[in-house]
Structures are given as C-alpha cells and as structure tokens.
mmCIF file of C-alpha atoms and ligand atoms in Angstrom:
data_model
loop_
_atom_site.group_PDB
_atom_site.id
_atom_site.type_symbol
_atom_site.label_atom_id
_atom_site.label_comp_id
_atom_site.label_asym_id
_atom_site.label_seq_id
_atom_site.Cartn_x
_atom_site.Cartn_y
_atom_site.Cartn_z
ATOM 1 C CA UNK A 1404 0.000 0.000 0.000
ATOM 2 C CA UNK A 1405 1.395 3.419 -0.997
ATOM 3 C CA UNK A 1406 -0.255 5.557 1.668
ATOM 4 C CA UNK A 1407 0.772 8.951 0.261
ATOM 5 C CA UNK A 1408 -0.168 8.124 -3.358
ATOM 6 C CA UNK A 1409 -3.610 6.809 -2.318
ATOM 7 C CA UNK A 1410 -4.193 9.846 -0.107
ATOM 8 C CA UNK A 1411 -3.227 12.326 -2.842
ATOM 9 C CA UNK A 1412 -5.481 10.494 -5.318
ATOM 10 C CA UNK A 1413 -8.400 10.611 -2.863
ATOM 11 C CA UNK A 1414 -8.634 6.809 -2.915
ATOM 12 C CA UNK A 1415 -8.957 4.119 -0.236
ATOM 13 C CA UNK A 1416 -6.953 0.866 -0.286
ATOM 14 C CA UNK A 1417 -8.788 -2.292 -1.472
ATOM 15 C CA UNK A 1418 -8.465 -3.690 2.037
ATOM 16 C CA UNK A 1419 -8.654 -1.182 4.906
ATOM 17 C CA UNK A 1420 -6.550 -3.266 7.290
ATOM 18 C CA UNK A 1421 -3.701 -5.705 7.231
ATOM 19 C CA UNK A 1422 -1.029 -7.480 9.272
ATOM 20 C CA UNK A 1423 2.733 -7.704 9.008
ATOM 21 C CA UNK A 1424 5.175 -9.685 11.148
ATOM 22 C CA UNK A 1425 5.409 -6.831 13.681
ATOM 23 C CA UNK A 1426 2.161 -4.835 13.471
ATOM 24 C CA UNK A 1427 -1.396 -4.507 12.238
ATOM 25 C CA UNK A 1428 -2.411 -1.451 10.226
ATOM 26 C CA UNK A 1429 -5.825 0.167 10.001
ATOM 27 C CA UNK A 1430 -6.965 2.740 7.441
ATOM 28 C CA UNK A 1431 -9.090 5.128 9.549
ATOM 29 C CA UNK A 1432 -10.140 7.427 6.700
ATOM 30 C CA UNK A 1433 -8.486 9.823 4.238
ATOM 31 C CA UNK A 1434 -4.982 10.614 5.499
ATOM 32 C CA UNK A 1435 -5.460 8.570 8.694
ATOM 33 C CA UNK A 1436 -3.452 5.390 9.275
ATOM 34 C CA UNK A 1437 -3.087 3.578 12.608
ATOM 35 C CA UNK A 1438 -0.246 1.146 13.328
ATOM 36 C CA UNK A 1439 -0.573 -1.240 16.281
ATOM 37 C CA UNK A 1440 2.494 -3.319 17.191
ATOM 38 C CA UNK A 1441 1.869 -6.951 18.195
ATOM 39 C CA UNK A 1442 4.161 -6.458 21.233
ATOM 40 C CA UNK A 1443 2.527 -4.729 24.193
ATOM 41 C CA UNK A 1444 3.469 -1.069 24.669
ATOM 42 C CA UNK A 1445 2.556 1.865 26.903
ATOM 43 C CA UNK A 1446 2.881 4.891 24.589
ATOM 44 C CA UNK A 1447 0.387 6.157 22.001
ATOM 45 C CA UNK A 1448 1.866 8.652 19.541
ATOM 46 C CA UNK A 1449 0.247 10.879 16.938
ATOM 47 C CA UNK A 1450 2.553 12.132 14.172
ATOM 48 C CA UNK A 1451 0.975 14.559 11.716
ATOM 49 C CA UNK A 1452 2.180 16.354 8.593
ATOM 50 C CA UNK A 1453 0.436 18.229 5.796
ATOM 51 C CA UNK A 1454 -1.855 20.264 8.059
ATOM 52 C CA UNK A 1455 -0.540 22.917 5.669
ATOM 53 C CA UNK A 1456 -0.855 21.249 2.271
ATOM 54 C CA UNK A 1457 2.204 22.849 0.625
ATOM 55 C CA UNK A 1458 4.646 21.880 3.395
ATOM 56 C CA UNK A 1459 5.835 18.869 1.457
ATOM 57 C CA UNK A 1460 9.099 17.739 3.068
ATOM 58 C CA UNK A 1461 7.524 16.498 6.328
ATOM 59 C CA UNK A 1462 4.797 14.767 4.282
ATOM 60 C CA UNK A 1463 7.439 12.901 2.263
ATOM 61 C CA UNK A 1464 9.410 12.143 5.420
ATOM 62 C CA UNK A 1465 6.331 10.668 7.104
ATOM 63 C CA UNK A 1466 5.443 8.672 3.979
ATOM 64 C CA UNK A 1467 8.968 7.176 3.873
ATOM 65 C CA UNK A 1468 8.857 6.238 7.561
ATOM 66 C CA UNK A 1469 5.413 4.680 7.089
ATOM 67 C CA UNK A 1470 6.639 2.581 4.149
ATOM 68 C CA UNK A 1471 9.540 1.387 6.357
ATOM 69 C CA UNK A 1472 7.244 0.403 9.255
ATOM 70 C CA UNK A 1473 4.820 -1.398 6.922
ATOM 71 C CA UNK A 1474 7.715 -3.277 5.301
ATOM 72 C CA UNK A 1475 9.194 -4.254 8.687
ATOM 73 C CA UNK A 1476 12.382 -2.265 7.990
ATOM 74 C CA UNK A 1477 12.120 -0.294 11.252
ATOM 75 C CA UNK A 1478 11.011 -1.413 14.728
ATOM 76 C CA UNK A 1479 7.856 -0.029 16.333
ATOM 77 C CA UNK A 1480 7.318 -0.048 20.097
ATOM 78 C CA UNK A 1481 4.310 2.246 20.443
ATOM 79 C CA UNK A 1482 0.819 2.559 19.064
ATOM 80 C CA UNK A 1483 0.889 5.133 16.302
ATOM 81 C CA UNK A 1484 -1.689 7.307 14.547
ATOM 82 C CA UNK A 1485 -0.228 8.820 11.366
ATOM 83 C CA UNK A 1486 -2.031 11.829 9.928
ATOM 84 C CA UNK A 1487 -1.788 13.630 6.598
ATOM 85 C CA UNK A 1488 -3.694 16.694 7.702
ATOM 86 C CA UNK A 1489 -5.179 18.326 4.611
ATOM 87 C CA UNK A 1490 -5.134 15.903 1.627
ATOM 88 C CA UNK A 1491 -7.232 18.163 -0.623
ATOM 89 C CA UNK A 1492 -4.829 21.080 -0.136
ATOM 90 C CA UNK A 1493 -1.829 18.724 -0.554
ATOM 91 C CA UNK A 1494 -3.197 17.514 -3.907
ATOM 92 C CA UNK A 1495 -3.707 21.135 -4.973
ATOM 93 C CA UNK A 1496 -0.201 22.159 -3.795
ATOM 94 C CA UNK A 1497 -1.703 24.816 -1.559
ATOM 95 C CA UNK A 1498 -1.378 25.762 2.102
ATOM 96 C CA UNK A 1499 -5.167 25.440 2.399
ATOM 97 C CA UNK A 1500 -8.255 25.604 0.178
ATOM 98 C CA UNK A 1501 -10.578 27.960 2.079
ATOM 99 C CA UNK A 1502 -9.207 28.541 5.583
ATOM 100 C CA UNK A 1503 -5.994 27.859 7.496
ATOM 101 C CA UNK A 1504 -6.679 24.438 9.067
ATOM 102 C CA UNK A 1505 -4.229 25.121 11.895
ATOM 103 C CA UNK A 1506 -6.449 27.970 13.199
ATOM 104 C CA UNK A 1507 -9.632 25.884 13.410
ATOM 105 C CA UNK A 1508 -9.093 23.215 16.072
ATOM 106 C CA UNK A 1509 -11.034 23.061 19.316
ATOM 107 C CA UNK A 1510 -14.252 23.894 17.498
ATOM 108 C CA UNK A 1511 -16.673 24.330 15.951
ATOM 109 C CA UNK A 1512 -17.276 27.965 16.863
ATOM 110 C CA UNK A 1513 -20.071 30.149 15.636
ATOM 111 C CA UNK A 1514 -17.541 32.658 14.284
ATOM 112 C CA UNK A 1515 -15.882 30.070 11.988
ATOM 113 C CA UNK A 1516 -16.522 30.853 8.308
ATOM 114 C CA UNK A 1517 -17.734 27.987 6.074
ATOM 115 C CA UNK A 1518 -15.241 25.991 3.998
ATOM 116 C CA UNK A 1519 -13.551 22.633 3.523
ATOM 117 C CA UNK A 1520 -11.161 23.004 6.435
ATOM 118 C CA UNK A 1521 -13.626 23.295 9.355
ATOM 119 C CA UNK A 1522 -15.013 19.860 8.373
ATOM 120 C CA UNK A 1523 -11.503 18.426 8.204
ATOM 121 C CA UNK A 1524 -10.664 19.870 11.634
ATOM 122 C CA UNK A 1525 -13.683 18.030 13.115
ATOM 123 C CA UNK A 1526 -12.560 14.762 11.398
ATOM 124 C CA UNK A 1527 -9.055 15.074 12.829
ATOM 125 C CA UNK A 1528 -10.382 15.912 16.311
ATOM 126 C CA UNK A 1529 -12.598 12.814 16.211
ATOM 127 C CA UNK A 1530 -9.735 10.640 14.922
ATOM 128 C CA UNK A 1531 -7.346 11.554 17.755
ATOM 129 C CA UNK A 1532 -10.173 11.194 20.330
ATOM 130 C CA UNK A 1533 -10.986 7.679 19.040
ATOM 131 C CA UNK A 1534 -7.295 6.776 18.943
ATOM 132 C CA UNK A 1535 -6.426 7.818 22.477
ATOM 133 C CA UNK A 1536 -9.665 6.513 23.957
ATOM 134 C CA UNK A 1537 -9.209 3.102 22.312
ATOM 135 C CA UNK A 1538 -5.503 2.928 23.117
ATOM 136 C CA UNK A 1539 -6.003 3.597 26.869
ATOM 137 C CA UNK A 1540 -2.306 4.261 27.281
ATOM 138 C CA UNK A 1541 -0.943 6.628 29.893
ATOM 139 C CA UNK A 1542 1.722 8.231 27.706
ATOM 140 C CA UNK A 1543 0.389 10.338 24.824
ATOM 141 C CA UNK A 1544 2.541 12.324 22.421
ATOM 142 C CA UNK A 1545 1.782 14.441 19.397
ATOM 143 C CA UNK A 1546 4.365 15.892 17.031
ATOM 144 C CA UNK A 1547 2.871 18.059 14.274
ATOM 145 C CA UNK A 1548 5.433 18.508 11.476
ATOM 146 C CA UNK A 1549 5.643 21.736 9.457
ATOM 147 C CA UNK A 1550 8.040 23.816 7.398
ATOM 148 C CA UNK A 1551 8.205 27.626 7.520
ATOM 149 C CA UNK A 1552 7.679 29.964 4.569
ATOM 150 C CA UNK A 1553 10.490 32.411 5.344
ATOM 151 C CA UNK A 1554 14.167 32.418 6.249
ATOM 152 C CA UNK A 1555 14.921 31.803 9.909
ATOM 153 C CA UNK A 1556 17.837 32.467 12.272
ATOM 154 C CA UNK A 1557 17.015 29.042 13.747
ATOM 155 C CA UNK A 1558 16.570 26.506 10.937
ATOM 156 C CA UNK A 1559 14.542 24.052 13.052
ATOM 157 C CA UNK A 1560 12.418 25.035 16.026
ATOM 158 C CA UNK A 1561 9.532 23.813 18.172
ATOM 159 C CA UNK A 1562 6.389 25.650 19.288
ATOM 160 C CA UNK A 1563 5.132 24.476 22.661
ATOM 161 C CA UNK A 1564 1.425 25.043 23.409
ATOM 162 C CA UNK A 1565 0.479 27.236 26.362
ATOM 163 C CA UNK A 1566 -0.075 25.099 29.437
ATOM 164 C CA UNK A 1567 0.000 25.688 33.177
ATOM 165 C CA UNK A 1568 2.500 22.985 34.088
ATOM 166 C CA UNK A 1569 5.953 22.546 32.627
ATOM 167 C CA UNK A 1570 6.562 20.362 29.619
ATOM 168 C CA UNK A 1571 7.080 16.636 29.463
ATOM 169 C CA UNK A 1572 10.683 15.733 30.333
ATOM 170 C CA UNK A 1573 10.965 13.032 27.660
ATOM 171 C CA UNK A 1574 9.798 15.498 24.991
ATOM 172 C CA UNK A 1575 12.345 18.099 26.174
ATOM 173 C CA UNK A 1576 15.080 15.428 25.934
ATOM 174 C CA UNK A 1577 13.892 14.265 22.515
ATOM 175 C CA UNK A 1578 13.853 17.730 20.852
ATOM 176 C CA UNK A 1579 17.674 18.285 20.967
ATOM 177 C CA UNK A 1580 18.223 14.843 19.456
ATOM 178 C CA UNK A 1581 15.925 15.872 16.574
ATOM 179 C CA UNK A 1582 18.200 18.837 15.767
ATOM 180 C CA UNK A 1583 15.794 21.438 17.162
ATOM 181 C CA UNK A 1584 17.608 24.752 17.762
ATOM 182 C CA UNK A 1585 14.954 26.773 19.590
ATOM 183 C CA UNK A 1586 11.896 26.116 21.778
ATOM 184 C CA UNK A 1587 9.122 28.720 21.779
ATOM 185 C CA UNK A 1588 6.557 28.651 24.555
ATOM 186 C CA UNK A 1589 3.121 30.053 23.718
ATOM 187 C CA UNK A 1590 1.635 32.273 26.435
ATOM 188 C CA UNK A 1591 -2.021 31.993 25.396
ATOM 189 C CA UNK A 1592 -4.258 29.225 24.030
ATOM 190 C CA UNK A 1593 -4.403 28.948 20.251
ATOM 191 C CA UNK A 1594 -6.483 26.891 17.861
ATOM 192 C CA UNK A 1595 -3.568 24.857 16.519
ATOM 193 C CA UNK A 1596 -3.613 21.064 16.294
ATOM 194 C CA UNK A 1597 -0.856 20.704 18.921
ATOM 195 C CA UNK A 1598 -2.624 23.014 21.383
ATOM 196 C CA UNK A 1599 -5.818 20.983 20.926
ATOM 197 C CA UNK A 1600 -4.149 17.637 21.692
ATOM 198 C CA UNK A 1601 -2.275 19.109 24.661
ATOM 199 C CA UNK A 1602 -5.305 20.857 26.180
ATOM 200 C CA UNK A 1603 -7.962 18.177 25.485
ATOM 201 C CA UNK A 1604 -5.985 14.979 25.957
ATOM 202 C CA UNK A 1605 -3.018 15.964 28.145
ATOM 203 C CA UNK A 1606 -0.641 14.883 25.393
ATOM 204 C CA UNK A 1607 2.992 15.971 25.289
ATOM 205 C CA UNK A 1608 2.519 17.978 22.090
ATOM 206 C CA UNK A 1609 4.440 20.411 19.972
ATOM 207 C CA UNK A 1610 4.527 21.912 16.505
ATOM 208 C CA UNK A 1611 7.859 21.345 14.771
ATOM 209 C CA UNK A 1612 9.120 23.776 12.122
ATOM 210 C CA UNK A 1613 11.719 21.843 10.165
ATOM 211 C CA UNK A 1614 13.095 24.184 7.494
ATOM 212 C CA UNK A 1615 11.859 25.671 4.242
ATOM 213 C CA UNK A 1616 8.982 24.345 2.113
ATOM 214 C CA UNK A 1617 9.493 23.363 -1.560
ATOM 215 C CA UNK A 1618 7.231 21.565 -4.084
ATOM 216 C CA UNK A 1619 6.898 17.752 -3.941
ATOM 217 C CA UNK A 1620 10.025 15.965 -5.163
ATOM 218 C CA UNK A 1621 12.249 19.084 -4.860
ATOM 219 C CA UNK A 1622 13.072 18.738 -1.177
ATOM 220 C CA UNK A 1623 16.584 17.948 -0.041
ATOM 221 C CA UNK A 1624 15.520 15.237 2.385
ATOM 222 C CA UNK A 1625 19.083 15.060 3.814
ATOM 223 C CA UNK A 1626 18.178 18.258 5.704
ATOM 224 C CA UNK A 1627 15.415 16.268 7.367
ATOM 225 C CA UNK A 1628 17.487 13.138 8.051
ATOM 226 C CA UNK A 1629 18.060 13.874 11.719
ATOM 227 C CA UNK A 1630 14.448 14.534 12.645
ATOM 228 C CA UNK A 1631 13.497 11.405 10.719
ATOM 229 C CA UNK A 1632 16.075 9.363 12.671
ATOM 230 C CA UNK A 1633 14.838 10.868 15.953
ATOM 231 C CA UNK A 1634 11.194 10.055 15.165
ATOM 232 C CA UNK A 1635 12.127 6.498 14.200
ATOM 233 C CA UNK A 1636 14.176 6.030 17.396
ATOM 234 C CA UNK A 1637 11.431 7.639 19.501
ATOM 235 C CA UNK A 1638 8.654 5.312 18.365
ATOM 236 C CA UNK A 1639 11.059 2.382 18.684
ATOM 237 C CA UNK A 1640 11.740 3.446 22.314
ATOM 238 C CA UNK A 1641 15.430 3.180 21.416
ATOM 239 C CA UNK A 1642 17.183 5.459 23.941
ATOM 240 C CA UNK A 1643 20.649 4.442 22.707
ATOM 241 C CA UNK A 1644 19.838 5.466 19.120
ATOM 242 C CA UNK A 1645 18.497 8.832 20.361
ATOM 243 C CA UNK A 1646 21.578 9.449 22.490
ATOM 244 C CA UNK A 1647 23.828 8.602 19.535
ATOM 245 C CA UNK A 1648 22.386 11.461 17.430
ATOM 246 C CA UNK A 1649 24.203 14.837 17.551
ATOM 247 C CA UNK A 1650 22.487 16.932 20.237
ATOM 248 C CA UNK A 1651 21.641 20.622 19.876
ATOM 249 C CA UNK A 1652 21.582 23.083 22.774
ATOM 250 C CA UNK A 1653 18.285 24.861 22.033
ATOM 251 C CA UNK A 1654 17.573 28.448 23.002
ATOM 252 C CA UNK A 1655 14.355 29.107 24.920
ATOM 253 C CA UNK A 1656 11.774 31.772 24.074
ATOM 254 C CA UNK A 1657 8.304 32.732 25.210
ATOM 255 C CA UNK A 1658 5.675 34.700 23.296
ATOM 256 C CA UNK A 1659 5.666 38.247 24.720
ATOM 257 C CA UNK A 1660 2.995 39.754 22.448
ATOM 258 C CA UNK A 1661 0.784 38.968 19.475
ATOM 259 C CA UNK A 1662 0.466 41.306 16.513
ATOM 260 C CA UNK A 1663 -3.251 40.909 15.920
ATOM 261 C CA UNK A 1664 -4.807 42.129 12.695
ATOM 262 C CA UNK A 1665 -8.050 43.777 13.761
ATOM 263 C CA UNK A 1666 -8.955 45.345 10.431
ATOM 264 C CA UNK A 1667 -7.826 45.860 6.828
ATOM 265 C CA UNK A 1668 -6.093 49.039 8.069
ATOM 266 C CA UNK A 1669 -3.357 46.823 9.567
ATOM 267 C CA UNK A 1670 0.163 47.862 8.441
ATOM 268 C CA UNK A 1671 3.296 45.888 9.317
ATOM 269 C CA UNK A 1672 6.318 48.232 9.686
ATOM 270 C CA UNK A 1673 8.882 45.505 9.075
ATOM 271 C CA UNK A 1674 10.773 44.421 5.938
ATOM 272 C CA UNK A 1675 8.709 41.860 4.020
ATOM 273 C CA UNK A 1676 11.663 39.481 3.983
ATOM 274 C CA UNK A 1677 12.520 39.793 7.696
ATOM 275 C CA UNK A 1678 13.763 36.414 8.917
ATOM 276 C CA UNK A 1679 12.156 34.583 11.815
ATOM 277 C CA UNK A 1680 13.927 35.351 15.128
ATOM 278 C CA UNK A 1681 15.195 38.764 13.922
ATOM 279 C CA UNK A 1682 15.817 40.900 17.038
ATOM 280 C CA UNK A 1683 14.365 44.416 17.473
ATOM 281 C CA UNK A 1684 15.191 46.901 20.271
ATOM 282 C CA UNK A 1685 12.726 48.359 22.775
ATOM 283 C CA UNK A 1686 10.412 50.994 21.345
ATOM 284 C CA UNK A 1687 10.561 49.817 17.720
ATOM 285 C CA UNK A 1688 7.205 50.436 16.017
ATOM 286 C CA UNK A 1689 6.241 47.016 14.651
ATOM 287 C CA UNK A 1690 2.736 47.503 13.314
ATOM 288 C CA UNK A 1691 -0.284 49.800 13.333
ATOM 289 C CA UNK A 1692 -3.962 49.038 12.997
ATOM 290 C CA UNK A 1693 -6.197 52.123 13.373
ATOM 291 C CA UNK A 1694 -5.826 53.138 17.034
ATOM 292 C CA UNK A 1695 -3.668 50.074 17.872
ATOM 293 C CA UNK A 1696 0.111 50.572 17.916
ATOM 294 C CA UNK A 1697 2.423 47.630 18.474
ATOM 295 C CA UNK A 1698 5.906 48.438 19.820
ATOM 296 C CA UNK A 1699 8.703 46.320 21.228
ATOM 297 C CA UNK A 1700 8.085 46.333 25.001
ATOM 298 C CA UNK A 1701 11.032 44.405 26.417
ATOM 299 C CA UNK A 1702 14.696 45.402 26.000
ATOM 300 C CA UNK A 1703 14.815 43.129 22.961
ATOM 301 C CA UNK A 1704 12.131 41.075 21.246
ATOM 302 C CA UNK A 1705 12.356 38.570 18.408
ATOM 303 C CA UNK A 1706 9.985 38.407 15.456
ATOM 304 C CA UNK A 1707 8.193 35.179 14.459
ATOM 305 C CA UNK A 1708 5.829 34.439 11.531
ATOM 306 C CA UNK A 1709 5.134 38.001 10.315
ATOM 307 C CA UNK A 1710 2.316 37.927 7.759
ATOM 308 C CA UNK A 1711 0.128 40.982 7.164
ATOM 309 C CA UNK A 1712 -2.019 39.111 4.602
ATOM 310 C CA UNK A 1713 -4.002 37.045 7.119
ATOM 311 C CA UNK A 1714 -7.736 37.604 7.531
ATOM 312 C CA UNK A 1715 -8.831 40.274 10.051
ATOM 313 C CA UNK A 1716 -9.165 38.730 13.508
ATOM 314 C CA UNK A 1717 -6.118 36.490 13.090
ATOM 315 C CA UNK A 1718 -2.564 37.027 14.279
ATOM 316 C CA UNK A 1719 -0.195 38.700 11.843
ATOM 317 C CA UNK A 1720 2.935 37.858 13.817
ATOM 318 C CA UNK A 1721 4.358 36.985 17.217
ATOM 319 C CA UNK A 1722 7.022 38.711 19.295
ATOM 320 C CA UNK A 1723 9.246 36.686 21.631
ATOM 321 C CA UNK A 1724 11.587 37.232 24.539
ATOM 322 C CA UNK A 1725 14.414 34.897 25.452
ATOM 323 C CA UNK A 1726 13.996 32.712 28.562
ATOM 324 C CA UNK A 1727 16.204 30.104 30.234
ATOM 325 C CA UNK A 1728 15.365 26.541 29.182
ATOM 326 C CA UNK A 1729 14.850 25.653 32.851
ATOM 327 C CA UNK A 1730 11.591 27.667 32.707
ATOM 328 C CA UNK A 1731 10.155 25.071 30.344
ATOM 329 C CA UNK A 1732 10.795 22.025 32.512
ATOM 330 C CA UNK A 1733 8.066 20.274 34.454
ATOM 331 C CA UNK A 1734 8.423 21.519 38.049
ATOM 332 C CA UNK A 1735 6.007 18.927 39.451
HETATM 333 ZN ZN1 LIG B 448 2.768 24.929 8.617
#
C-alpha cells in the first residue's frame, strides 16, 4: 500500500486493514493510518504532517517512515496514529483551500466561516479522540510537522502550546536529538492542532518547524534526516539510538505579544523578507492598525511568523523574549 499516493489520489486501499510480522495497520479514513504493534506497549503517539498542504518535506518524510514500518524495515514499540492533515490542499499544492486548518481546532465555533477546512478539523479531532480513547495508554505524544515559509535564524524550532504545568521531560530530551535549535513557549491558548491535543488529551505535544517548504520531489531530504532518525528512534523506544544522534543546545523563548490584525487598516512596519527570530530593540514600532500601535516592550524582542495578509481577527505575527530553558521544565 502506498499511503501517500492513495491519499493524494483521494482513494482508499482495497483492504482497509492488514497485518505484518510486527504490526497490524488500520486505514481510519483519508490521510489517517493507525499502526498497532503486536508487542505490548505503553505509549500512544500521533505524528501529523500536511496540516498545511504545501509543506511537502515532512509529508514525504512521514510517507517514507510509514513505508519502512509497513515493510518491517524499522522497529515499532508504540501505538501510532499517522495523519496527513489536509489531503485536498496537498493535492492542490496549496497551504489550504478555504481557511488555514491550523487555526480551526477546538471547534466548531459560531464565528468560523464555512469551507472545507472546518469539516476536516472536526474529522481530525474525532480521529485523535478515538485513537487515544481506544488505546487507553498513559503516555500520549503528538508531534505536528511543518516547514516555515520564510528564512529563519534558527533553521529548526519547536512551538510548545500554552499550558500551566511545565513540559514533558521526555519530549524536552527528545527535541535536541531531533536537531531542534529553539523552543518557543506560547503564552495563550491557540487553535492549533498541537494546542488541541495538549489541552484536550493531556498529550505531550508540539509543533515542529523543520526548514523551508518546496514543491513535492524538490526537497533535499538530507536536511530532514536527523528529525526522521529521531522520530524512528522515539517510536522504537530506542534510547541508545536517540543518544547517539548529535544533540543541539536549544535556546528558549516565550511569546511576549501577538500582533493581531483587527482590520484591513493593519500595516506591518517591518521588511517583508525579515527572517524569523530577527531581534528588534525596545520601542521599535512594529505595526499599526487604526488606534492600535504595536511596539517592542522588552529590552529586545524577536519576530516570528510576520504575515500581514491574514484575515482580520487572526494574528499577523508573534514577538518573543528569550527565557532560560529551565523555565520550560516540568516543576512537578
Ligand atoms: Zn505549517
């Protein structure tokens, strides 16, 4: 079964389940594949890619790993739900068709406009709920794989959903082995997939930004080799293989303010090509929106995901301050 090809073609396999020497697989719907190892295990992982349809490298990476697990080429020691988030947008080579899927989780809400993506968000919410309820395993993880549109001072970084407690120790150990150079802690709830799985299911979740997006087949997958190796070792519960990977020493950040686009009057006073994690000094005028003025508040703040072309009501960028990594650890 070629999971990616079937998903892009909008087709289902002839048989929706099967068995190999080490696992059984279950087609749970378009872009949803569950792998259950025959050996008993105590972790249930969700790995997703393609929530943004044009972020192709993580989609290809996940498809390659899936082919390896199905062929018995790599060990599997956890229950695994694999998700290709937005197959229709993937097939069209677009970030999304109607609405940004990664702003629609934890819904529906009366303010959500109509479109293909709100329906898909409900399907994905139901799929992870079914998966974790059926799996009944104490350890839940969710890694949502993305690539960024713009240049970045940190090539690979993780976004950690806002939560009251610190973050899962095993996740914080895993991220440096995946080549992650920066960890960004959200300060407020968002409607991303990783915030949904963290808030609703207590999963150790994060969004991983893994480099720059290119069209299908044009990605240099060597750039993604380390995160692929770390995912494979993680689901194999192979601590030695994780420890053998080169480890980064990530910088820590927290979101200090959101640049929210209230109206079409929103103007971003930053160069269009400004790289992620560019630093700006206190007082810098970042954006204006009618009576709203956004300035750098702290001594120095770092820019993330500036985009003035979002719909009114959505965030047009984030500003960050640096924090010690110890502030991310679980204090409990
Ligand atoms: Zn993305």
